[in-house]
Amino acid sequence: MTETLRVARTKIEIPPLILIGVFRRHWCSLITAFSLRLKTISKMGAGGRMSGRKNVLERVPITKPPFEMSDLKKAIPLHCYKRDLLRSLYYLLGDLAMCFTFYHFATTYIPLLPTPLGYIAWPIYWFCQGSVCLGLWSIAHDLCHHAFSEYAWVDDALGFVLFSSLLTPYFSFKYSHRSHHAHTNSMEYDEVWLPRRKVNTLYTEVLNNPLGNLFLTVLKLLLSYPMYIIFNAHGRKYDGFVSHFYPQSPLFNDSERKLVWLSDAGMVVVFYTLYKIIAATSATWLFCIYAAPLLVMNAHFIFLTFLHHTHPSLAHYDSREWDWLRGALSTVDRDYGVFNNVYHDLASAHVIHHLISTIPHYHTMEATKAIKHILGDYYNYDDTPVLKAFWRETTECIYVEPDEGAEDSGVYWFRK
């Protein structure tokens, strides 16, 4: 493998000095931003990030909130709504510079290492590159929400290129994701992470044990995202074949199908490009440089989105009780440490994202702080270390059922 990469690196070369310069400037800005974040949090204290609930596992209120969306929008500073194209491009170009810098070091220096060290260096590269790719994915996610700039055509053009390069059909995802935001935590109509009912899951009988949990966790992290895109795994149940690649899928309406075809065309171009790269290098080279980091990116994505919408304190609602505001509030913010910056606050400010998805990522933390005093106990923040939280949610949030004696309430809670 090392010899293959040593030969291949002479065929695909990126000018390193330019990339390192841009990388250095962007990385320094991230360090500065992180330092400021730490100072801000230390001034705010725990209560600055957390809701009024002392126990993070205490259930959120399920009564209709005493506030309306208009109250929340008024509380957010006007500049938080501004979608600055140049500022957004700065974050995009910074992430691209980091990607190409990691690529340069991987193709230039790892093949020169002795074999034992190479086996250590490659996974480090995969993790670093996959993490930055999730940052790019997060920016593309902003693009599909029109939270990147004031120009919809710019957002769609950039989003199409970015998502396609990350093997995600842009318009197809944009349309299904819009439905997720419109029906968050609806038992009937939400598009992703629909919880199981006890009567519908084999898991509670066969795989609810440490070995079964570990097996499903690895499978979920590596394959759930591509399986969702291809076969709608973990998605809402429809009649007929459902896929983000199938323009006639019930995921889409008639006005959207042409752009689904365009998304498919973009994917064909990417796959053809990958084929040509394999012809010029090797399948091993492509796996080490591109496919393995993409698997890491997929794992990051599943890790984050699972923790967004899975928590013992969160309720799900059926059509008897669901409304948009309570559904949008039924998500959770968490602290990912330095990865908050890598992910562009995709996970640390997810509640505000579900309330107002057009706020750009660099304003979401400020907007969150501005509305927390209004949200009160309706704001859900969990400071549990995320790895511990992921295992807790994986092992304890197995299915949802109404409380005993409240079977007709239309409100469902996680159980194990």
Short mmCIF file of C-alpha atoms in Angstrom, two decimals:
data_model
loop_
_atom_site.label_atom_id
_atom_site.label_comp_id
_atom_site.label_asym_id
_atom_site.label_seq_id
_atom_site.Cartn_x
_atom_site.Cartn_y
_atom_site.Cartn_z
CA MET A 1 0.00 0.00 0.00
CA THR A 2 2.79 2.42 0.92
CA GLU A 3 4.60 1.78 -2.36
CA THR A 4 1.37 2.34 -4.32
CA LEU A 5 0.87 5.68 -2.60
CA ARG A 6 4.50 6.66 -3.10
CA VAL A 7 4.13 6.21 -6.85
CA ALA A 8 0.66 7.77 -7.01
CA ARG A 9 1.66 10.97 -5.22
CA THR A 10 3.72 12.05 -8.23
CA LYS A 11 0.58 11.97 -10.40
CA ILE A 12 -1.69 14.17 -8.27
CA GLU A 13 0.13 17.07 -6.69
CA ILE A 14 -1.20 20.16 -4.88
CA PRO A 15 1.03 23.25 -4.43
CA PRO A 16 1.82 23.01 -0.71
CA LEU A 17 3.02 26.49 0.20
CA ILE A 18 -0.22 28.22 -0.78
CA LEU A 19 -2.28 25.66 1.10
CA ILE A 20 -0.13 25.82 4.22
CA GLY A 21 -0.37 29.61 4.27
CA VAL A 22 -4.15 29.60 4.03
CA PHE A 23 -4.35 26.72 6.50
CA ARG A 24 -2.17 28.58 8.99
CA ARG A 25 -4.32 31.72 8.85
CA HIS A 26 -7.55 29.76 9.18
CA TRP A 27 -6.23 27.51 11.94
CA CYS A 28 -4.99 30.52 13.93
CA SER A 29 -8.44 32.06 13.63
CA LEU A 30 -9.98 28.85 14.95
CA ILE A 31 -7.62 28.87 17.94
CA THR A 32 -8.50 32.51 18.62
CA ALA A 33 -12.21 31.80 18.29
CA PHE A 34 -11.93 28.82 20.61
CA SER A 35 -10.05 30.89 23.21
CA LEU A 36 -12.76 33.54 23.07
CA ARG A 37 -15.38 30.79 23.39
CA LEU A 38 -13.69 29.47 26.55
CA LYS A 39 -13.57 32.96 28.05
CA THR A 40 -17.23 33.51 27.23
CA ILE A 41 -18.29 30.22 28.77
CA SER A 42 -16.23 30.84 31.89
CA LYS A 43 -17.97 34.20 32.33
CA MET A 44 -21.38 32.73 31.68
CA GLY A 45 -20.88 29.78 34.01
CA ALA A 46 -22.83 26.57 33.71
CA GLY A 47 -26.10 28.41 33.85
CA GLY A 48 -25.10 30.38 30.77
CA ARG A 49 -25.24 27.26 28.65
CA MET A 50 -27.76 25.16 30.52
CA SER A 51 -31.48 25.49 30.96
CA GLY A 52 -33.11 26.04 34.33
CA ARG A 53 -33.55 22.30 34.83
CA LYS A 54 -30.94 20.99 37.27
CA ASN A 55 -31.19 17.36 36.16
CA VAL A 56 -30.34 16.90 32.48
CA LEU A 57 -32.53 13.79 32.41
CA GLU A 58 -35.58 15.64 33.70
CA ARG A 59 -38.31 15.68 31.08
CA VAL A 60 -38.91 18.84 29.09
CA PRO A 61 -42.36 20.43 29.47
CA ILE A 62 -44.94 19.06 27.03
CA THR A 63 -47.58 21.73 27.51
CA LYS A 64 -47.83 24.38 24.83
CA PRO A 65 -45.16 27.04 25.44
CA PRO A 66 -46.22 30.40 26.90
CA PHE A 67 -44.26 32.15 24.13
CA GLU A 68 -44.59 32.29 20.35
CA MET A 69 -42.08 32.34 17.53
CA SER A 70 -42.54 36.08 17.18
CA ASP A 71 -41.25 36.51 20.76
CA LEU A 72 -38.13 34.51 19.95
CA LYS A 73 -37.44 36.33 16.70
CA LYS A 74 -37.72 39.73 18.39
CA ALA A 75 -35.23 38.72 21.08
CA ILE A 76 -32.49 37.85 18.59
CA PRO A 77 -30.22 40.75 17.52
CA LEU A 78 -30.87 41.80 13.94
CA HIS A 79 -27.29 41.22 12.83
CA CYS A 80 -27.68 37.51 13.64
CA TYR A 81 -30.00 37.22 10.65
CA LYS A 82 -27.39 38.68 8.28
CA ARG A 83 -25.98 36.14 5.83
CA ASP A 84 -22.61 37.62 4.87
CA LEU A 85 -21.33 36.02 1.67
CA LEU A 86 -17.70 37.01 2.24
CA ARG A 87 -17.69 35.78 5.82
CA SER A 88 -19.32 32.51 4.79
CA LEU A 89 -16.76 32.06 2.00
CA TYR A 90 -14.00 32.61 4.54
CA TYR A 91 -15.14 29.57 6.52
CA LEU A 92 -15.61 27.52 3.36
CA LEU A 93 -12.17 28.36 1.96
CA GLY A 94 -10.59 27.74 5.35
CA ASP A 95 -12.05 24.24 5.51
CA LEU A 96 -10.97 23.53 1.93
CA ALA A 97 -7.46 24.71 2.76
CA MET A 98 -7.34 22.34 5.73
CA CYS A 99 -8.59 19.45 3.58
CA PHE A 100 -5.94 20.05 0.92
CA THR A 101 -3.22 20.53 3.55
CA PHE A 102 -4.04 17.21 5.20
CA TYR A 103 -4.09 15.68 1.72
CA HIS A 104 -0.65 17.10 0.93
CA PHE A 105 0.91 15.81 4.14
CA ALA A 106 -0.73 12.39 3.72
CA THR A 107 0.45 11.88 0.15
CA THR A 108 3.88 13.44 0.68
CA TYR A 109 5.05 12.19 4.05
CA ILE A 110 3.08 9.12 5.15
CA PRO A 111 4.41 6.96 2.26
CA LEU A 112 7.94 7.78 3.46
CA LEU A 113 7.31 6.36 6.93
CA PRO A 114 8.37 2.83 7.86
CA THR A 115 5.48 0.38 7.74
CA PRO A 116 4.65 0.24 11.49
CA LEU A 117 4.43 4.04 11.69
CA GLY A 118 2.38 4.17 8.50
CA TYR A 119 -0.28 2.00 10.11
CA ILE A 120 -0.53 4.59 12.88
CA ALA A 121 -0.33 7.66 10.63
CA TRP A 122 -3.08 6.65 8.22
CA PRO A 123 -5.87 6.37 10.82
CA ILE A 124 -4.79 9.74 12.24
CA TYR A 125 -5.11 11.24 8.76
CA TRP A 126 -8.48 9.57 8.24
CA PHE A 127 -9.84 10.98 11.49
CA CYS A 128 -8.49 14.51 10.90
CA GLN A 129 -9.60 14.64 7.27
CA GLY A 130 -13.00 13.10 8.05
CA SER A 131 -13.55 15.64 10.83
CA VAL A 132 -12.80 18.56 8.51
CA CYS A 133 -15.04 16.99 5.85
CA LEU A 134 -17.88 17.05 8.37
CA GLY A 135 -17.17 20.77 8.73
CA LEU A 136 -17.54 21.09 4.96
CA TRP A 137 -20.72 19.04 5.16
CA SER A 138 -22.00 21.45 7.83
CA ILE A 139 -21.36 24.42 5.53
CA ALA A 140 -23.14 22.59 2.69
CA HIS A 141 -25.99 22.01 5.13
CA ASP A 142 -26.13 25.79 5.68
CA LEU A 143 -26.26 26.17 1.90
CA CYS A 144 -29.31 23.93 1.57
CA HIS A 145 -31.04 26.04 4.24
CA HIS A 146 -30.17 29.28 2.40
CA ALA A 147 -28.13 30.31 5.46
CA PHE A 148 -24.90 31.00 3.55
CA SER A 149 -25.69 34.17 1.61
CA GLU A 150 -28.53 36.39 0.47
CA TYR A 151 -28.40 34.80 -2.99
CA ALA A 152 -30.30 31.53 -3.36
CA TRP A 153 -28.58 30.68 -6.65
CA VAL A 154 -25.14 31.05 -5.05
CA ASP A 155 -26.17 28.79 -2.18
CA ASP A 156 -27.59 26.14 -4.49
CA ALA A 157 -24.60 26.21 -6.86
CA LEU A 158 -22.03 25.88 -4.07
CA GLY A 159 -24.15 23.35 -2.19
CA PHE A 160 -24.52 21.23 -5.33
CA VAL A 161 -20.74 21.06 -5.81
CA LEU A 162 -19.91 20.49 -2.13
CA PHE A 163 -22.54 17.86 -1.42
CA SER A 164 -21.84 16.01 -4.67
CA SER A 165 -18.13 15.81 -3.82
CA LEU A 166 -19.12 14.31 -0.45
CA LEU A 167 -21.37 11.75 -2.19
CA THR A 168 -24.63 13.38 -1.10
CA PRO A 169 -27.23 14.29 -3.76
CA TYR A 170 -27.76 17.98 -3.01
CA PHE A 171 -31.32 18.78 -4.06
CA SER A 172 -32.62 15.38 -3.00
CA PHE A 173 -31.23 15.88 0.50
CA LYS A 174 -32.40 19.49 0.58
CA TYR A 175 -36.01 18.47 -0.07
CA SER A 176 -36.15 15.58 2.40
CA HIS A 177 -34.32 17.62 5.03
CA ARG A 178 -36.84 20.43 4.61
CA SER A 179 -39.58 17.93 5.46
CA HIS A 180 -37.63 16.89 8.57
CA HIS A 181 -37.60 20.50 9.75
CA ALA A 182 -41.31 20.84 9.00
CA HIS A 183 -42.25 17.73 11.04
CA THR A 184 -39.58 17.36 13.73
CA ASN A 185 -40.45 14.68 16.32
CA SER A 186 -43.75 13.82 14.67
CA MET A 187 -44.36 10.09 15.02
CA GLU A 188 -46.08 9.96 11.65
CA TYR A 189 -44.32 12.53 9.46
CA ASP A 190 -40.75 13.18 10.62
CA GLU A 191 -38.25 12.05 7.98
CA VAL A 192 -35.28 10.82 10.04
CA TRP A 193 -34.46 9.14 13.34
CA LEU A 194 -38.02 7.97 13.80
CA PRO A 195 -38.01 6.05 17.10
CA ARG A 196 -39.21 2.48 17.24
CA ARG A 197 -42.36 1.42 19.02
CA LYS A 198 -41.81 -1.49 21.39
CA VAL A 199 -44.16 -3.73 19.45
CA ASN A 200 -42.27 -3.02 16.22
CA THR A 201 -38.71 -3.76 17.27
CA LEU A 202 -36.86 -7.05 17.30
CA TYR A 203 -34.04 -5.15 18.96
CA THR A 204 -35.63 -5.22 22.43
CA GLU A 205 -35.76 -9.01 22.34
CA VAL A 206 -32.52 -9.99 20.58
CA LEU A 207 -29.92 -7.21 20.52
CA ASN A 208 -30.53 -5.30 23.76
CA ASN A 209 -27.30 -6.49 25.39
CA PRO A 210 -23.72 -5.15 25.47
CA LEU A 211 -22.51 -7.18 22.50
CA GLY A 212 -25.61 -6.40 20.45
CA ASN A 213 -25.35 -2.70 21.30
CA LEU A 214 -21.70 -2.61 20.24
CA PHE A 215 -22.43 -4.39 16.97
CA LEU A 216 -25.30 -2.06 16.09
CA THR A 217 -23.29 1.01 17.10
CA VAL A 218 -20.42 0.21 14.72
CA LEU A 219 -22.88 -0.66 11.96
CA LYS A 220 -24.86 2.51 12.58
CA LEU A 221 -21.84 4.83 12.57
CA LEU A 222 -20.30 3.47 9.39
CA LEU A 223 -23.29 2.64 7.22
CA SER A 224 -26.40 4.48 8.43
CA TYR A 225 -25.83 7.64 6.40
CA PRO A 226 -25.26 6.00 2.98
CA MET A 227 -28.06 3.52 3.74
CA TYR A 228 -30.39 6.42 4.52
CA ILE A 229 -29.49 8.19 1.27
CA ILE A 230 -29.81 5.04 -0.84
CA PHE A 231 -32.61 3.10 0.87
CA ASN A 232 -34.16 5.56 3.36
CA ALA A 233 -32.94 3.53 6.35
CA HIS A 234 -34.13 5.11 9.62
CA GLY A 235 -36.51 7.22 7.54
CA ARG A 236 -40.24 7.67 7.41
CA LYS A 237 -42.21 4.76 6.00
CA TYR A 238 -43.75 5.27 2.56
CA ASP A 239 -45.57 3.12 0.07
CA GLY A 240 -43.30 2.16 -2.80
CA PHE A 241 -39.55 2.36 -3.32
CA VAL A 242 -37.87 5.23 -1.44
CA SER A 243 -34.43 6.56 -2.30
CA HIS A 244 -32.78 9.96 -2.59
CA PHE A 245 -31.52 8.85 -6.01
CA TYR A 246 -34.97 7.94 -7.36
CA PRO A 247 -36.79 11.00 -8.79
CA GLN A 248 -40.17 9.24 -8.60
CA SER A 249 -39.69 8.50 -4.91
CA PRO A 250 -42.56 9.63 -2.64
CA LEU A 251 -39.97 11.79 -0.88
CA PHE A 252 -40.43 14.36 -3.66
CA ASN A 253 -43.31 16.19 -5.28
CA ASP A 254 -43.66 16.76 -9.02
CA SER A 255 -42.07 20.21 -8.95
CA GLU A 256 -38.90 18.82 -7.34
CA ARG A 257 -38.20 15.82 -9.57
CA LYS A 258 -36.20 17.69 -12.26
CA LEU A 259 -33.65 18.87 -9.72
CA VAL A 260 -33.46 15.36 -8.26
CA TRP A 261 -32.37 14.26 -11.74
CA LEU A 262 -29.76 17.04 -11.66
CA SER A 263 -28.52 15.76 -8.30
CA ASP A 264 -28.16 12.29 -9.81
CA ALA A 265 -26.23 13.75 -12.74
CA GLY A 266 -23.85 15.41 -10.31
CA MET A 267 -23.27 12.10 -8.58
CA VAL A 268 -22.56 10.40 -11.92
CA VAL A 269 -19.88 13.02 -12.65
CA VAL A 270 -18.30 12.44 -9.25
CA PHE A 271 -18.30 8.65 -9.63
CA TYR A 272 -16.80 8.95 -13.10
CA THR A 273 -14.09 11.22 -11.68
CA LEU A 274 -13.37 8.67 -8.95
CA TYR A 275 -13.14 5.95 -11.61
CA LYS A 276 -10.57 8.00 -13.54
CA ILE A 277 -8.59 8.59 -10.34
CA ILE A 278 -8.49 4.84 -9.69
CA ALA A 279 -7.28 4.32 -13.26
CA ALA A 280 -4.51 6.87 -12.70
CA THR A 281 -3.53 5.62 -9.24
CA SER A 282 -5.16 2.59 -7.60
CA ALA A 283 -8.21 1.59 -5.59
CA THR A 284 -5.99 1.44 -2.50
CA TRP A 285 -4.86 5.03 -3.05
CA LEU A 286 -8.44 6.24 -3.41
CA PHE A 287 -9.57 4.36 -0.31
CA CYS A 288 -6.78 5.77 1.85
CA ILE A 289 -7.06 9.33 0.58
CA TYR A 290 -10.82 9.72 0.02
CA ALA A 291 -13.05 6.78 0.98
CA ALA A 292 -11.74 6.18 4.51
CA PRO A 293 -12.07 9.87 5.52
CA LEU A 294 -15.57 9.81 4.03
CA LEU A 295 -16.47 6.88 6.29
CA VAL A 296 -15.18 8.91 9.24
CA MET A 297 -17.29 11.86 8.09
CA ASN A 298 -20.33 9.59 7.91
CA ALA A 299 -19.64 8.38 11.45
CA HIS A 300 -19.36 11.98 12.69
CA PHE A 301 -22.64 12.82 10.96
CA ILE A 302 -24.53 9.90 12.48
CA PHE A 303 -22.98 10.55 15.89
CA LEU A 304 -24.12 14.18 15.84
CA THR A 305 -27.58 13.74 14.38
CA PHE A 306 -28.36 10.81 16.67
CA LEU A 307 -27.45 12.96 19.68
CA HIS A 308 -29.45 15.89 18.29
CA HIS A 309 -32.71 14.00 18.47
CA THR A 310 -32.21 11.20 20.99
CA HIS A 311 -32.36 11.98 24.71
CA PRO A 312 -34.32 10.57 27.67
CA SER A 313 -35.89 13.97 28.35
CA LEU A 314 -37.26 14.53 24.82
CA ALA A 315 -40.85 13.77 23.84
CA HIS A 316 -42.24 12.62 20.51
CA TYR A 317 -45.81 13.40 19.53
CA ASP A 318 -48.40 11.81 17.29
CA SER A 319 -50.93 13.77 15.25
CA ARG A 320 -53.27 14.17 18.22
CA GLU A 321 -50.75 16.33 20.07
CA TRP A 322 -47.94 17.41 17.72
CA ASP A 323 -47.42 21.02 16.72
CA TRP A 324 -44.48 22.60 14.95
CA LEU A 325 -43.06 24.64 17.85
CA ARG A 326 -43.00 21.84 20.39
CA GLY A 327 -41.52 19.54 17.77
CA ALA A 328 -38.77 22.04 16.93
CA LEU A 329 -37.98 22.44 20.63
CA SER A 330 -37.64 18.67 21.05
CA THR A 331 -33.94 18.59 20.27
CA VAL A 332 -30.88 19.02 22.44
CA ASP A 333 -27.72 21.14 22.44
CA ARG A 334 -24.47 19.58 23.59
CA ASP A 335 -20.87 20.71 24.04
CA TYR A 336 -18.29 19.01 21.79
CA GLY A 337 -15.30 20.98 23.05
CA VAL A 338 -12.86 21.99 20.32
CA PHE A 339 -15.04 20.17 17.79
CA ASN A 340 -17.69 22.87 18.19
CA ASN A 341 -15.50 24.96 15.89
CA VAL A 342 -14.70 22.09 13.53
CA TYR A 343 -18.42 21.34 13.18
CA HIS A 344 -19.29 25.06 12.92
CA ASP A 345 -21.63 24.76 15.93
CA LEU A 346 -23.83 22.32 14.03
CA ALA A 347 -24.38 20.34 17.24
CA SER A 348 -23.80 22.89 19.99
CA ALA A 349 -26.56 25.22 18.72
CA HIS A 350 -29.04 22.81 17.19
CA VAL A 351 -32.13 24.06 19.02
CA ILE A 352 -31.91 27.50 17.42
CA HIS A 353 -31.24 25.84 14.07
CA HIS A 354 -34.58 24.05 14.26
CA LEU A 355 -36.34 27.25 15.27
CA ILE A 356 -34.78 29.53 12.61
CA SER A 357 -32.75 27.53 10.11
CA THR A 358 -31.65 30.53 8.01
CA ILE A 359 -29.38 31.94 10.74
CA PRO A 360 -25.76 31.31 9.60
CA HIS A 361 -23.64 29.09 11.80
CA TYR A 362 -21.39 31.92 12.99
CA HIS A 363 -24.39 33.61 14.66
CA THR A 364 -26.16 30.58 16.14
CA MET A 365 -24.44 30.67 19.54
CA GLU A 366 -25.26 34.35 20.03
CA ALA A 367 -28.85 33.76 18.91
CA THR A 368 -29.14 30.83 21.34
CA LYS A 369 -27.95 32.98 24.23
CA ALA A 370 -30.46 35.68 23.27
CA ILE A 371 -33.52 33.41 23.55
CA LYS A 372 -32.65 31.11 26.45
CA HIS A 373 -34.29 33.35 29.01
CA ILE A 374 -37.52 33.09 27.01
CA LEU A 375 -37.28 29.35 26.45
CA GLY A 376 -36.63 28.59 30.12
CA ASP A 377 -37.26 24.90 30.80
CA TYR A 378 -38.17 24.38 27.14
CA TYR A 379 -34.49 24.74 26.27
CA ASN A 380 -32.69 21.41 26.50
CA TYR A 381 -28.93 21.38 27.06
CA ASP A 382 -26.96 18.37 28.25
CA ASP A 383 -23.37 18.80 29.43
CA THR A 384 -22.76 15.05 29.74
CA PRO A 385 -19.50 14.13 27.93
CA VAL A 386 -20.65 13.23 24.45
CA LEU A 387 -19.08 9.76 24.29
CA LYS A 388 -20.76 8.85 27.56
CA ALA A 389 -24.02 10.40 26.35
CA PHE A 390 -23.85 8.48 23.07
CA TRP A 391 -23.53 5.16 24.88
CA ARG A 392 -26.27 6.11 27.36
CA GLU A 393 -28.68 7.08 24.58
CA THR A 394 -27.76 3.97 22.58
CA THR A 395 -28.47 1.64 25.48
CA GLU A 396 -31.36 3.44 27.18
CA CYS A 397 -33.33 5.10 24.37
CA ILE A 398 -34.43 1.88 22.68
CA TYR A 399 -38.07 2.57 21.85
CA VAL A 400 -40.85 5.04 22.69
CA GLU A 401 -44.17 4.47 24.43
CA PRO A 402 -46.72 6.67 26.20
CA ASP A 403 -46.67 6.73 29.98
CA GLU A 404 -48.76 4.09 31.70
CA GLY A 405 -52.29 5.38 32.05
CA ALA A 406 -51.68 8.01 29.35
CA GLU A 407 -51.92 5.78 26.30
CA ASP A 408 -54.21 8.24 24.54
CA SER A 409 -52.15 11.34 25.34
CA GLY A 410 -50.34 11.40 21.99
CA VAL A 411 -47.01 11.89 23.83
CA TYR A 412 -44.24 9.28 23.69
CA TRP A 413 -41.09 8.91 25.79
CA PHE A 414 -37.91 6.92 25.31
CA ARG A 415 -37.57 3.67 27.25
CA LYS A 416 -35.35 0.60 27.31
#
